[in-house]
Amino acid sequence: MAEFDAGGIRVYALSYDEADALADFRNAHGITYTLLSDPDSEVIRAYGILNTLIDPEDHPWFGIPYPGTYVIDSNGTITHKFFDSNLAVRAGPEQLLRALRGEPAAATGTAVEVAEPDEVTVHVFLDGESLTPTVQRDLIVRFQVPNGRHVYAEPAPEGSVAIDVKLEPNERIVQRPLIRPSSELHMLAGTDESFPVHHGEFEVRLPLTVNGGVLDEGSHASLTLNGTIRWQACDNEVCDIPVSRSFELTVPVTKSPPVALRGEAGQALEPNARAHFQRMMDRRKSRV
Amino acid sequence: MAIEIETRAEQVETGWRDKDGFVGPYRPGNGPRTDPRGEFPTGPEIGSRLPDIRCLDADGQAFDLHQDRGDSAAIVIFYRSAVW
């Protein structure tokens, strides 16, 4: 939160919980951002994000949204949205800070650098200090392409290779599709052919989290990401052969933040937790 | 938009493992784990003004998000619950 506060960024979190349940949650976990109560899911419905897959009779789950996050600028305009189909996956703080600032919030000290004869330089790092179950963070691959040169973007012409980043399968890692920067059209001199390329310095981002399997085993406090980066660089006349380089990045894995009144693993229930849950069950039964 | 329910799951010793490897007591496609597969609504579009949010805060006081934030940029999170 300190970084959001320092940036003058307000943080709000809305749920279908009753206000006093939120007050208990806030006090139990020392939460300093603003919790909002929408017990009849009125705001959630108005936004069109009520989870309508849940049967209204299914208590107390009915009334929750498809969870997600909006980033708004100082005018109140939505600049970014983060929604994931899996209830367990949520946007990480670095992703949100990056959306607001346009640059990575943090980088693990173990960035991998790949410099090639074609003078394209690639750095790989995690935007964040660790991976945490359920919290998404981006693996960032930063390309620096020298002046006068470009690399192919997607879709590359037939027989050519667009930039790509792939992780080796790992059952503990939850990954989402690669986020590529916007490309520019490059006209091939003396022809009317054009194709999409990237110039200069740019980043591709691979959103990642872990599914908890790492910490379950106790002895693994880190995770090694193995992957491959591909690109093909050209100037206005000739193209180099495609380059494929592997990387290995070891990042710490930390435990999940508190997500409910049950609090930290092994700790006693927050005193009113059962009462809040029971009321939620009763409330839904009486309102349908 | 016809929204499908994600039901891919595998039973393991400690519960049900979903398609992403998360393990929980509910079988994916049921109860709190009723998640969509494929497209699902994500509300107002990028580029539009965030619709008004008027509700209660944790102290039970009337709250207006745009009024509260003034001229500040903001993060607005919709999540499942602080109770479960």
mmCIF file of C-alpha atoms in Angstrom:
data_model
loop_
_atom_site.group_PDB
_atom_site.id
_atom_site.type_symbol
_atom_site.label_atom_id
_atom_site.label_comp_id
_atom_site.label_asym_id
_atom_site.label_seq_id
_atom_site.Cartn_x
_atom_site.Cartn_y
_atom_site.Cartn_z
ATOM 1 C CA MET A 1 0.000 0.000 0.000
ATOM 2 C CA ALA A 2 2.880 2.388 0.686
ATOM 3 C CA GLU A 3 3.633 2.699 -3.013
ATOM 4 C CA PHE A 4 0.000 3.414 -3.845
ATOM 5 C CA ASP A 5 -0.193 6.006 -1.066
ATOM 6 C CA ALA A 6 3.034 7.641 -2.179
ATOM 7 C CA GLY A 7 1.668 7.864 -5.707
ATOM 8 C CA GLY A 8 -1.567 9.462 -4.515
ATOM 9 C CA ILE A 9 -3.487 6.433 -5.779
ATOM 10 C CA ARG A 10 -6.676 5.498 -3.975
ATOM 11 C CA VAL A 11 -7.522 1.813 -3.549
ATOM 12 C CA TYR A 12 -11.083 0.545 -3.128
ATOM 13 C CA ALA A 13 -12.304 -3.021 -2.761
ATOM 14 C CA LEU A 14 -15.989 -3.857 -3.075
ATOM 15 C CA SER A 15 -17.732 -7.087 -2.107
ATOM 16 C CA TYR A 16 -21.235 -8.305 -1.254
ATOM 17 C CA ASP A 17 -20.362 -8.469 2.454
ATOM 18 C CA GLU A 18 -22.167 -6.578 5.202
ATOM 19 C CA ALA A 19 -20.371 -3.462 6.468
ATOM 20 C CA ASP A 20 -19.642 -4.838 9.952
ATOM 21 C CA ALA A 21 -18.062 -7.973 8.468
ATOM 22 C CA LEU A 22 -15.782 -5.694 6.466
ATOM 23 C CA ALA A 23 -14.926 -3.704 9.587
ATOM 24 C CA ASP A 24 -13.910 -6.927 11.351
ATOM 25 C CA PHE A 25 -11.854 -7.996 8.350
ATOM 26 C CA ARG A 26 -10.157 -4.604 8.175
ATOM 27 C CA ASN A 27 -9.354 -4.621 11.880
ATOM 28 C CA ALA A 28 -8.146 -8.236 11.915
ATOM 29 C CA HIS A 29 -5.680 -7.633 9.093
ATOM 30 C CA GLY A 30 -4.763 -3.974 9.514
ATOM 31 C CA ILE A 31 -6.151 -3.058 6.105
ATOM 32 C CA THR A 32 -5.673 0.604 5.183
ATOM 33 C CA TYR A 33 -7.450 0.715 1.816
ATOM 34 C CA THR A 34 -11.185 1.381 1.612
ATOM 35 C CA LEU A 35 -13.565 -1.571 1.855
ATOM 36 C CA LEU A 36 -17.004 -1.114 0.329
ATOM 37 C CA SER A 37 -20.183 -3.007 1.149
ATOM 38 C CA ASP A 38 -22.708 -4.006 -1.532
ATOM 39 C CA PRO A 39 -24.796 -6.646 0.280
ATOM 40 C CA ASP A 40 -27.608 -6.726 -2.313
ATOM 41 C CA SER A 41 -25.070 -6.797 -5.150
ATOM 42 C CA GLU A 42 -26.634 -3.627 -6.544
ATOM 43 C CA VAL A 43 -23.362 -2.138 -7.757
ATOM 44 C CA ILE A 44 -22.203 -5.532 -8.985
ATOM 45 C CA ARG A 45 -25.412 -5.892 -11.040
ATOM 46 C CA ALA A 46 -25.205 -2.329 -12.346
ATOM 47 C CA TYR A 47 -21.701 -3.095 -13.599
ATOM 48 C CA GLY A 48 -23.020 -6.182 -15.386
ATOM 49 C CA ILE A 49 -20.545 -8.471 -13.660
ATOM 50 C CA LEU A 50 -22.822 -10.490 -11.362
ATOM 51 C CA ASN A 51 -21.821 -14.152 -11.616
ATOM 52 C CA THR A 52 -25.062 -15.426 -13.138
ATOM 53 C CA LEU A 53 -23.696 -18.952 -13.462
ATOM 54 C CA ILE A 54 -24.455 -19.389 -9.762
ATOM 55 C CA ASP A 55 -28.044 -20.391 -9.041
ATOM 56 C CA PRO A 56 -29.882 -17.731 -6.972
ATOM 57 C CA GLU A 57 -30.858 -20.549 -4.608
ATOM 58 C CA ASP A 58 -27.226 -21.474 -4.038
ATOM 59 C CA HIS A 59 -26.500 -19.780 -0.722
ATOM 60 C CA PRO A 60 -24.486 -17.884 0.124
ATOM 61 C CA TRP A 61 -22.444 -17.901 -3.073
ATOM 62 C CA PHE A 62 -25.031 -16.187 -5.256
ATOM 63 C CA GLY A 63 -24.371 -12.460 -5.442
ATOM 64 C CA ILE A 64 -20.624 -12.488 -6.040
ATOM 65 C CA PRO A 65 -19.169 -10.809 -9.125
ATOM 66 C CA TYR A 66 -16.849 -12.190 -11.725
ATOM 67 C CA PRO A 67 -13.911 -10.818 -9.755
ATOM 68 C CA GLY A 68 -11.759 -8.190 -11.373
ATOM 69 C CA THR A 69 -10.046 -4.849 -11.057
ATOM 70 C CA TYR A 70 -10.450 -1.519 -12.829
ATOM 71 C CA VAL A 71 -7.688 1.051 -13.026
ATOM 72 C CA ILE A 72 -8.905 4.626 -13.463
ATOM 73 C CA ASP A 73 -7.018 7.845 -14.132
ATOM 74 C CA SER A 74 -7.527 11.156 -12.359
ATOM 75 C CA ASN A 75 -10.518 11.929 -14.621
ATOM 76 C CA GLY A 76 -12.237 8.713 -13.621
ATOM 77 C CA THR A 77 -11.693 7.083 -17.012
ATOM 78 C CA ILE A 78 -11.010 3.357 -17.071
ATOM 79 C CA THR A 79 -7.505 2.810 -18.455
ATOM 80 C CA HIS A 80 -7.018 -0.883 -17.684
ATOM 81 C CA LYS A 81 -9.075 -3.885 -16.615
ATOM 82 C CA PHE A 82 -7.839 -7.080 -14.999
ATOM 83 C CA PHE A 83 -10.260 -9.995 -15.039
ATOM 84 C CA ASP A 84 -9.446 -13.684 -14.895
ATOM 85 C CA SER A 85 -11.857 -16.552 -15.392
ATOM 86 C CA ASN A 86 -10.468 -18.340 -12.336
ATOM 87 C CA LEU A 87 -11.796 -16.973 -9.047
ATOM 88 C CA ALA A 88 -8.461 -17.853 -7.475
ATOM 89 C CA VAL A 89 -6.353 -15.641 -9.731
ATOM 90 C CA ARG A 90 -6.087 -11.917 -9.089
ATOM 91 C CA ALA A 91 -4.043 -8.999 -10.385
ATOM 92 C CA GLY A 92 -0.887 -8.350 -8.403
ATOM 93 C CA PRO A 93 0.123 -4.952 -7.009
ATOM 94 C CA GLU A 94 3.007 -4.593 -9.450
ATOM 95 C CA GLN A 95 0.661 -5.146 -12.386
ATOM 96 C CA LEU A 96 -1.603 -2.393 -11.097
ATOM 97 C CA LEU A 97 1.267 -0.003 -10.416
ATOM 98 C CA ARG A 98 2.624 -0.685 -13.867
ATOM 99 C CA ALA A 99 -0.770 0.061 -15.389
ATOM 100 C CA LEU A 100 -0.726 3.430 -13.600
ATOM 101 C CA ARG A 101 2.889 4.333 -14.213
ATOM 102 C CA GLY A 102 3.662 2.615 -17.495
ATOM 103 C CA GLU A 103 6.779 1.015 -16.138
ATOM 104 C CA PRO A 104 7.678 -2.013 -14.017
ATOM 105 C CA ALA A 105 7.308 -1.543 -10.293
ATOM 106 C CA ALA A 106 10.114 -3.845 -9.223
ATOM 107 C CA ALA A 107 12.551 -6.372 -10.546
ATOM 108 C CA THR A 108 14.131 -9.420 -8.988
ATOM 109 C CA GLY A 109 17.865 -9.053 -8.815
ATOM 110 C CA THR A 110 18.419 -12.190 -10.830
ATOM 111 C CA ALA A 111 17.564 -10.777 -14.258
ATOM 112 C CA VAL A 112 18.983 -12.766 -17.119
ATOM 113 C CA GLU A 113 20.686 -10.895 -19.922
ATOM 114 C CA VAL A 114 21.076 -12.244 -23.408
ATOM 115 C CA ALA A 115 23.145 -10.239 -25.917
ATOM 116 C CA GLU A 116 23.430 -11.547 -29.411
ATOM 117 C CA PRO A 117 25.650 -11.010 -32.473
ATOM 118 C CA ASP A 118 22.657 -9.314 -34.098
ATOM 119 C CA GLU A 119 23.005 -6.685 -31.334
ATOM 120 C CA VAL A 120 19.549 -7.289 -29.991
ATOM 121 C CA THR A 121 19.707 -7.318 -26.191
ATOM 122 C CA VAL A 122 17.129 -9.119 -24.090
ATOM 123 C CA HIS A 123 16.609 -8.904 -20.326
ATOM 124 C CA VAL A 124 14.313 -11.269 -18.451
ATOM 125 C CA PHE A 125 13.028 -10.462 -14.970
ATOM 126 C CA LEU A 126 10.013 -10.777 -12.750
ATOM 127 C CA ASP A 127 8.084 -7.571 -12.041
ATOM 128 C CA GLY A 128 7.942 -8.204 -8.317
ATOM 129 C CA GLU A 129 10.091 -9.658 -5.576
ATOM 130 C CA SER A 130 8.490 -13.085 -5.460
ATOM 131 C CA LEU A 131 5.723 -15.289 -6.736
ATOM 132 C CA THR A 132 2.758 -15.716 -4.406
ATOM 133 C CA PRO A 133 -0.081 -18.214 -4.819
ATOM 134 C CA THR A 134 -3.157 -16.593 -6.454
ATOM 135 C CA VAL A 135 -1.401 -13.224 -6.995
ATOM 136 C CA GLN A 136 -0.446 -12.546 -10.568
ATOM 137 C CA ARG A 137 2.874 -11.014 -11.492
ATOM 138 C CA ASP A 138 4.441 -10.477 -14.882
ATOM 139 C CA LEU A 139 7.547 -12.105 -16.229
ATOM 140 C CA ILE A 140 8.962 -9.269 -18.303
ATOM 141 C CA VAL A 141 11.136 -9.788 -21.345
ATOM 142 C CA ARG A 142 12.630 -6.466 -22.372
ATOM 143 C CA PHE A 143 14.028 -6.192 -25.872
ATOM 144 C CA GLN A 144 16.441 -3.517 -27.011
ATOM 145 C CA VAL A 145 16.718 -3.415 -30.782
ATOM 146 C CA PRO A 146 19.439 -1.154 -32.240
ATOM 147 C CA ASN A 147 18.540 1.828 -34.421
ATOM 148 C CA GLY A 148 17.904 0.909 -38.021
ATOM 149 C CA ARG A 149 16.847 -2.595 -37.131
ATOM 150 C CA HIS A 150 13.561 -4.255 -36.235
ATOM 151 C CA VAL A 151 12.231 -7.628 -35.159
ATOM 152 C CA TYR A 152 9.152 -9.317 -36.518
ATOM 153 C CA ALA A 153 5.910 -8.927 -34.585
ATOM 154 C CA GLU A 154 2.955 -11.246 -34.824
ATOM 155 C CA PRO A 155 1.828 -12.303 -37.392
ATOM 156 C CA ALA A 156 5.224 -12.675 -39.074
ATOM 157 C CA PRO A 157 5.400 -13.256 -42.827
ATOM 158 C CA GLU A 158 5.540 -16.884 -43.865
ATOM 159 C CA GLY A 159 8.944 -18.403 -43.174
ATOM 160 C CA SER A 160 9.829 -15.712 -40.612
ATOM 161 C CA VAL A 161 9.685 -15.787 -36.817
ATOM 162 C CA ALA A 162 7.807 -13.307 -34.614
ATOM 163 C CA ILE A 163 9.033 -12.569 -31.086
ATOM 164 C CA ASP A 164 7.834 -15.208 -28.665
ATOM 165 C CA VAL A 165 8.357 -16.283 -25.058
ATOM 166 C CA LYS A 166 7.515 -19.760 -23.857
ATOM 167 C CA LEU A 167 7.907 -21.354 -20.447
ATOM 168 C CA GLU A 168 8.570 -25.040 -20.073
ATOM 169 C CA PRO A 169 5.520 -26.792 -18.616
ATOM 170 C CA ASN A 170 5.511 -26.714 -14.810
ATOM 171 C CA GLU A 171 2.500 -27.987 -12.898
ATOM 172 C CA ARG A 172 2.963 -25.347 -10.190
ATOM 173 C CA ILE A 173 2.880 -22.367 -12.514
ATOM 174 C CA VAL A 174 -0.351 -20.805 -13.727
ATOM 175 C CA GLN A 175 0.310 -18.756 -16.839
ATOM 176 C CA ARG A 176 -1.895 -16.643 -19.040
ATOM 177 C CA PRO A 177 -1.423 -15.571 -22.657
ATOM 178 C CA LEU A 178 1.606 -13.468 -23.545
ATOM 179 C CA ILE A 179 0.903 -9.734 -23.676
ATOM 180 C CA ARG A 180 2.668 -8.166 -26.641
ATOM 181 C CA PRO A 181 3.190 -4.466 -27.242
ATOM 182 C CA SER A 182 1.467 -2.844 -30.200
ATOM 183 C CA SER A 183 3.441 -3.179 -33.440
ATOM 184 C CA GLU A 184 4.133 -0.873 -36.354
ATOM 185 C CA LEU A 185 3.833 -1.648 -40.045
ATOM 186 C CA HIS A 186 7.132 -1.787 -41.886
ATOM 187 C CA MET A 187 7.079 -1.178 -45.647
ATOM 188 C CA LEU A 188 9.503 -3.297 -47.592
ATOM 189 C CA ALA A 189 11.564 -0.875 -49.744
ATOM 190 C CA GLY A 190 10.619 -0.838 -53.414
ATOM 191 C CA THR A 191 7.504 -2.961 -52.917
ATOM 192 C CA ASP A 192 3.997 -2.515 -51.617
ATOM 193 C CA GLU A 193 4.540 -5.250 -49.053
ATOM 194 C CA SER A 194 4.320 -4.459 -45.369
ATOM 195 C CA PHE A 195 4.443 -6.474 -42.170
ATOM 196 C CA PRO A 196 4.232 -5.766 -38.451
ATOM 197 C CA VAL A 197 7.462 -5.146 -36.535
ATOM 198 C CA HIS A 198 8.785 -3.849 -33.228
ATOM 199 C CA HIS A 199 11.484 -1.176 -32.934
ATOM 200 C CA GLY A 200 13.707 0.180 -30.196
ATOM 201 C CA GLU A 201 13.022 -0.792 -26.602
ATOM 202 C CA PHE A 202 9.860 -2.692 -25.758
ATOM 203 C CA GLU A 203 8.558 -5.369 -23.410
ATOM 204 C CA VAL A 204 6.505 -8.490 -23.671
ATOM 205 C CA ARG A 205 4.849 -9.698 -20.483
ATOM 206 C CA LEU A 206 3.817 -13.140 -19.388
ATOM 207 C CA PRO A 207 1.335 -13.055 -16.461
ATOM 208 C CA LEU A 208 2.142 -15.757 -13.927
ATOM 209 C CA THR A 209 1.153 -17.042 -10.551
ATOM 210 C CA VAL A 210 1.595 -20.272 -8.629
ATOM 211 C CA ASN A 211 -1.193 -22.592 -7.556
ATOM 212 C CA GLY A 212 0.041 -23.304 -4.058
ATOM 213 C CA GLY A 213 1.753 -26.573 -4.798
ATOM 214 C CA VAL A 214 5.123 -25.075 -4.019
ATOM 215 C CA LEU A 215 4.396 -24.123 -0.439
ATOM 216 C CA ASP A 216 2.448 -27.279 0.292
ATOM 217 C CA GLU A 217 5.730 -29.133 0.187
ATOM 218 C CA GLY A 218 7.311 -26.859 2.744
ATOM 219 C CA SER A 219 10.871 -27.221 1.580
ATOM 220 C CA HIS A 220 10.508 -25.239 -1.641
ATOM 221 C CA ALA A 221 10.718 -21.540 -1.030
ATOM 222 C CA SER A 222 11.674 -20.797 -4.599
ATOM 223 C CA LEU A 223 10.751 -21.765 -8.082
ATOM 224 C CA THR A 224 12.865 -21.885 -11.207
ATOM 225 C CA LEU A 225 11.331 -20.626 -14.406
ATOM 226 C CA ASN A 226 12.825 -22.177 -17.527
ATOM 227 C CA GLY A 227 11.880 -20.753 -20.847
ATOM 228 C CA THR A 228 12.801 -19.862 -24.383
ATOM 229 C CA ILE A 229 12.791 -16.527 -26.195
ATOM 230 C CA ARG A 230 12.666 -16.332 -29.976
ATOM 231 C CA TRP A 231 13.100 -13.431 -32.337
ATOM 232 C CA GLN A 232 14.310 -12.536 -35.783
ATOM 233 C CA ALA A 233 16.033 -9.225 -36.466
ATOM 234 C CA CYS A 234 16.288 -7.413 -39.796
ATOM 235 C CA ASP A 235 17.439 -4.123 -41.211
ATOM 236 C CA ASN A 236 15.997 -2.552 -44.346
ATOM 237 C CA GLU A 237 17.812 -4.990 -46.584
ATOM 238 C CA VAL A 238 18.526 -8.303 -44.928
ATOM 239 C CA CYS A 239 17.248 -10.466 -42.120
ATOM 240 C CA ASP A 240 19.358 -12.480 -39.732
ATOM 241 C CA ILE A 241 18.496 -16.085 -39.077
ATOM 242 C CA PRO A 242 15.999 -16.535 -36.230
ATOM 243 C CA VAL A 243 17.489 -16.633 -32.730
ATOM 244 C CA SER A 244 16.276 -18.939 -29.975
ATOM 245 C CA ARG A 245 17.727 -18.532 -26.487
ATOM 246 C CA SER A 246 16.796 -20.290 -23.295
ATOM 247 C CA PHE A 247 16.775 -18.651 -19.878
ATOM 248 C CA GLU A 248 16.534 -19.772 -16.286
ATOM 249 C CA LEU A 249 15.252 -17.474 -13.567
ATOM 250 C CA THR A 250 14.900 -18.536 -9.940
ATOM 251 C CA VAL A 251 12.412 -16.519 -7.908
ATOM 252 C CA PRO A 252 11.362 -16.768 -4.247
ATOM 253 C CA VAL A 253 7.860 -18.018 -3.474
ATOM 254 C CA THR A 254 6.030 -16.376 -0.576
ATOM 255 C CA LYS A 255 2.773 -17.283 1.108
ATOM 256 C CA SER A 256 -0.586 -15.872 0.118
ATOM 257 C CA PRO A 257 -1.946 -12.703 1.692
ATOM 258 C CA PRO A 258 -4.972 -13.094 3.966
ATOM 259 C CA VAL A 259 -8.078 -13.442 1.836
ATOM 260 C CA ALA A 260 -10.768 -14.124 4.412
ATOM 261 C CA LEU A 261 -11.644 -13.937 8.061
ATOM 262 C CA ARG A 262 -9.920 -17.239 8.633
ATOM 263 C CA GLY A 263 -6.649 -15.282 8.466
ATOM 264 C CA GLU A 264 -3.216 -16.850 8.503
ATOM 265 C CA ALA A 265 -2.903 -20.598 8.267
ATOM 266 C CA GLY A 266 -2.831 -22.146 11.724
ATOM 267 C CA GLN A 267 -4.265 -19.101 13.457
ATOM 268 C CA ALA A 268 -7.551 -19.154 15.317
ATOM 269 C CA LEU A 269 -10.625 -17.926 13.499
ATOM 270 C CA GLU A 270 -11.346 -14.247 13.796
ATOM 271 C CA PRO A 271 -13.963 -14.087 16.618
ATOM 272 C CA ASN A 272 -16.996 -13.105 14.532
ATOM 273 C CA ALA A 273 -16.172 -15.157 11.460
ATOM 274 C CA ARG A 274 -18.752 -17.889 12.017
ATOM 275 C CA ALA A 275 -21.456 -15.390 12.874
ATOM 276 C CA HIS A 276 -20.787 -13.390 9.718
ATOM 277 C CA PHE A 277 -20.953 -16.495 7.591
ATOM 278 C CA GLN A 278 -24.158 -17.696 9.203
ATOM 279 C CA ARG A 279 -25.759 -14.311 8.685
ATOM 280 C CA MET A 280 -24.732 -14.417 5.064
ATOM 281 C CA MET A 281 -26.476 -17.790 4.694
ATOM 282 C CA ASP A 282 -29.641 -16.503 6.373
ATOM 283 C CA ARG A 283 -29.613 -13.246 4.478
ATOM 284 C CA ARG A 284 -29.548 -14.897 1.107
ATOM 285 C CA LYS A 285 -32.342 -17.266 2.035
ATOM 286 C CA SER A 286 -34.642 -14.449 3.054
ATOM 287 C CA ARG A 287 -33.943 -12.230 0.070
ATOM 288 C CA VAL A 288 -34.475 -14.532 -2.883
ATOM 289 C CA MET B 1 -23.503 -13.827 -24.283
ATOM 290 C CA ALA B 2 -23.947 -17.514 -23.483
ATOM 291 C CA ILE B 3 -21.539 -18.161 -20.660
ATOM 292 C CA GLU B 4 -20.286 -21.662 -20.059
ATOM 293 C CA ILE B 5 -19.289 -23.102 -16.704
ATOM 294 C CA GLU B 6 -15.744 -24.374 -16.307
ATOM 295 C CA THR B 7 -15.973 -27.940 -15.021
ATOM 296 C CA ARG B 8 -12.549 -29.378 -15.765
ATOM 297 C CA ALA B 9 -11.402 -30.975 -12.525
ATOM 298 C CA GLU B 10 -9.544 -33.846 -10.984
ATOM 299 C CA GLN B 11 -10.197 -35.348 -7.568
ATOM 300 C CA VAL B 12 -7.120 -35.465 -5.364
ATOM 301 C CA GLU B 13 -6.494 -36.497 -1.771
ATOM 302 C CA THR B 14 -7.148 -33.024 -0.361
ATOM 303 C CA GLY B 15 -10.085 -31.974 -2.562
ATOM 304 C CA TRP B 16 -10.571 -31.018 -6.194
ATOM 305 C CA ARG B 17 -7.861 -29.718 -8.447
ATOM 306 C CA ASP B 18 -9.009 -27.237 -11.100
ATOM 307 C CA LYS B 19 -7.561 -26.748 -14.576
ATOM 308 C CA ASP B 20 -4.938 -24.348 -13.204
ATOM 309 C CA GLY B 21 -3.835 -26.686 -10.423
ATOM 310 C CA PHE B 22 -5.577 -24.934 -7.525
ATOM 311 C CA VAL B 23 -6.940 -27.420 -4.981
ATOM 312 C CA GLY B 24 -10.065 -26.689 -2.929
ATOM 313 C CA PRO B 25 -12.928 -28.480 -1.210
ATOM 314 C CA TYR B 26 -15.535 -27.594 -3.862
ATOM 315 C CA ARG B 27 -15.615 -29.349 -7.182
ATOM 316 C CA PRO B 28 -14.984 -26.765 -9.936
ATOM 317 C CA GLY B 29 -18.332 -25.816 -11.450
ATOM 318 C CA ASN B 30 -20.036 -25.836 -8.039
ATOM 319 C CA GLY B 31 -20.671 -23.361 -5.229
ATOM 320 C CA PRO B 32 -18.018 -20.650 -4.938
ATOM 321 C CA ARG B 33 -15.981 -22.326 -7.681
ATOM 322 C CA THR B 34 -18.611 -21.668 -10.342
ATOM 323 C CA ASP B 35 -16.234 -20.022 -12.788
ATOM 324 C CA PRO B 36 -16.776 -19.245 -16.459
ATOM 325 C CA ARG B 37 -15.029 -21.001 -19.308
ATOM 326 C CA GLY B 38 -14.113 -18.712 -22.171
ATOM 327 C CA GLU B 39 -15.771 -15.329 -22.571
ATOM 328 C CA PHE B 40 -17.565 -13.697 -19.653
ATOM 329 C CA PRO B 41 -18.713 -10.125 -18.870
ATOM 330 C CA THR B 42 -16.118 -7.761 -17.474
ATOM 331 C CA GLY B 43 -18.320 -4.678 -17.190
ATOM 332 C CA PRO B 44 -17.679 -1.148 -18.428
ATOM 333 C CA GLU B 45 -15.184 -0.750 -21.228
ATOM 334 C CA ILE B 46 -11.710 0.731 -21.174
ATOM 335 C CA GLY B 47 -11.963 4.378 -22.219
ATOM 336 C CA SER B 48 -15.314 4.929 -20.522
ATOM 337 C CA ARG B 49 -15.908 6.715 -17.243
ATOM 338 C CA LEU B 50 -16.094 4.361 -14.290
ATOM 339 C CA PRO B 51 -19.803 4.224 -13.448
ATOM 340 C CA ASP B 52 -20.830 5.707 -10.127
ATOM 341 C CA ILE B 53 -20.373 3.570 -7.054
ATOM 342 C CA ARG B 54 -22.653 4.620 -4.221
ATOM 343 C CA CYS B 55 -22.900 2.177 -1.358
ATOM 344 C CA LEU B 56 -21.787 1.802 2.266
ATOM 345 C CA ASP B 57 -18.260 1.769 3.602
ATOM 346 C CA ALA B 58 -17.017 -0.612 6.302
ATOM 347 C CA ASP B 59 -18.255 1.769 8.985
ATOM 348 C CA GLY B 60 -21.760 1.670 7.531
ATOM 349 C CA GLN B 61 -21.527 5.238 6.244
ATOM 350 C CA ALA B 62 -22.883 6.350 2.858
ATOM 351 C CA PHE B 63 -20.080 6.391 0.341
ATOM 352 C CA ASP B 64 -19.594 7.875 -3.131
ATOM 353 C CA LEU B 65 -16.453 6.681 -4.906
ATOM 354 C CA HIS B 66 -15.905 9.547 -7.337
ATOM 355 C CA GLN B 67 -16.538 12.075 -4.599
ATOM 356 C CA ASP B 68 -14.156 10.262 -2.246
ATOM 357 C CA ARG B 69 -11.285 10.013 -4.715
ATOM 358 C CA GLY B 70 -11.529 13.665 -5.832
ATOM 359 C CA ASP B 71 -8.830 14.088 -8.481
ATOM 360 C CA SER B 72 -6.903 10.951 -7.606
ATOM 361 C CA ALA B 73 -6.283 7.986 -9.859
ATOM 362 C CA ALA B 74 -7.658 4.817 -8.321
ATOM 363 C CA ILE B 75 -7.781 1.056 -8.271
ATOM 364 C CA VAL B 76 -11.269 -0.429 -7.901
ATOM 365 C CA ILE B 77 -11.340 -4.098 -6.990
ATOM 366 C CA PHE B 78 -14.423 -6.310 -7.152
ATOM 367 C CA TYR B 79 -13.731 -9.491 -5.200
ATOM 368 C CA ARG B 80 -15.724 -12.430 -3.882
ATOM 369 C CA SER B 81 -15.946 -11.924 -0.118
ATOM 370 C CA ALA B 82 -14.058 -11.003 3.012
ATOM 371 C CA VAL B 83 -16.082 -13.589 4.947
ATOM 372 C CA TRP B 84 -15.148 -16.786 3.115
#
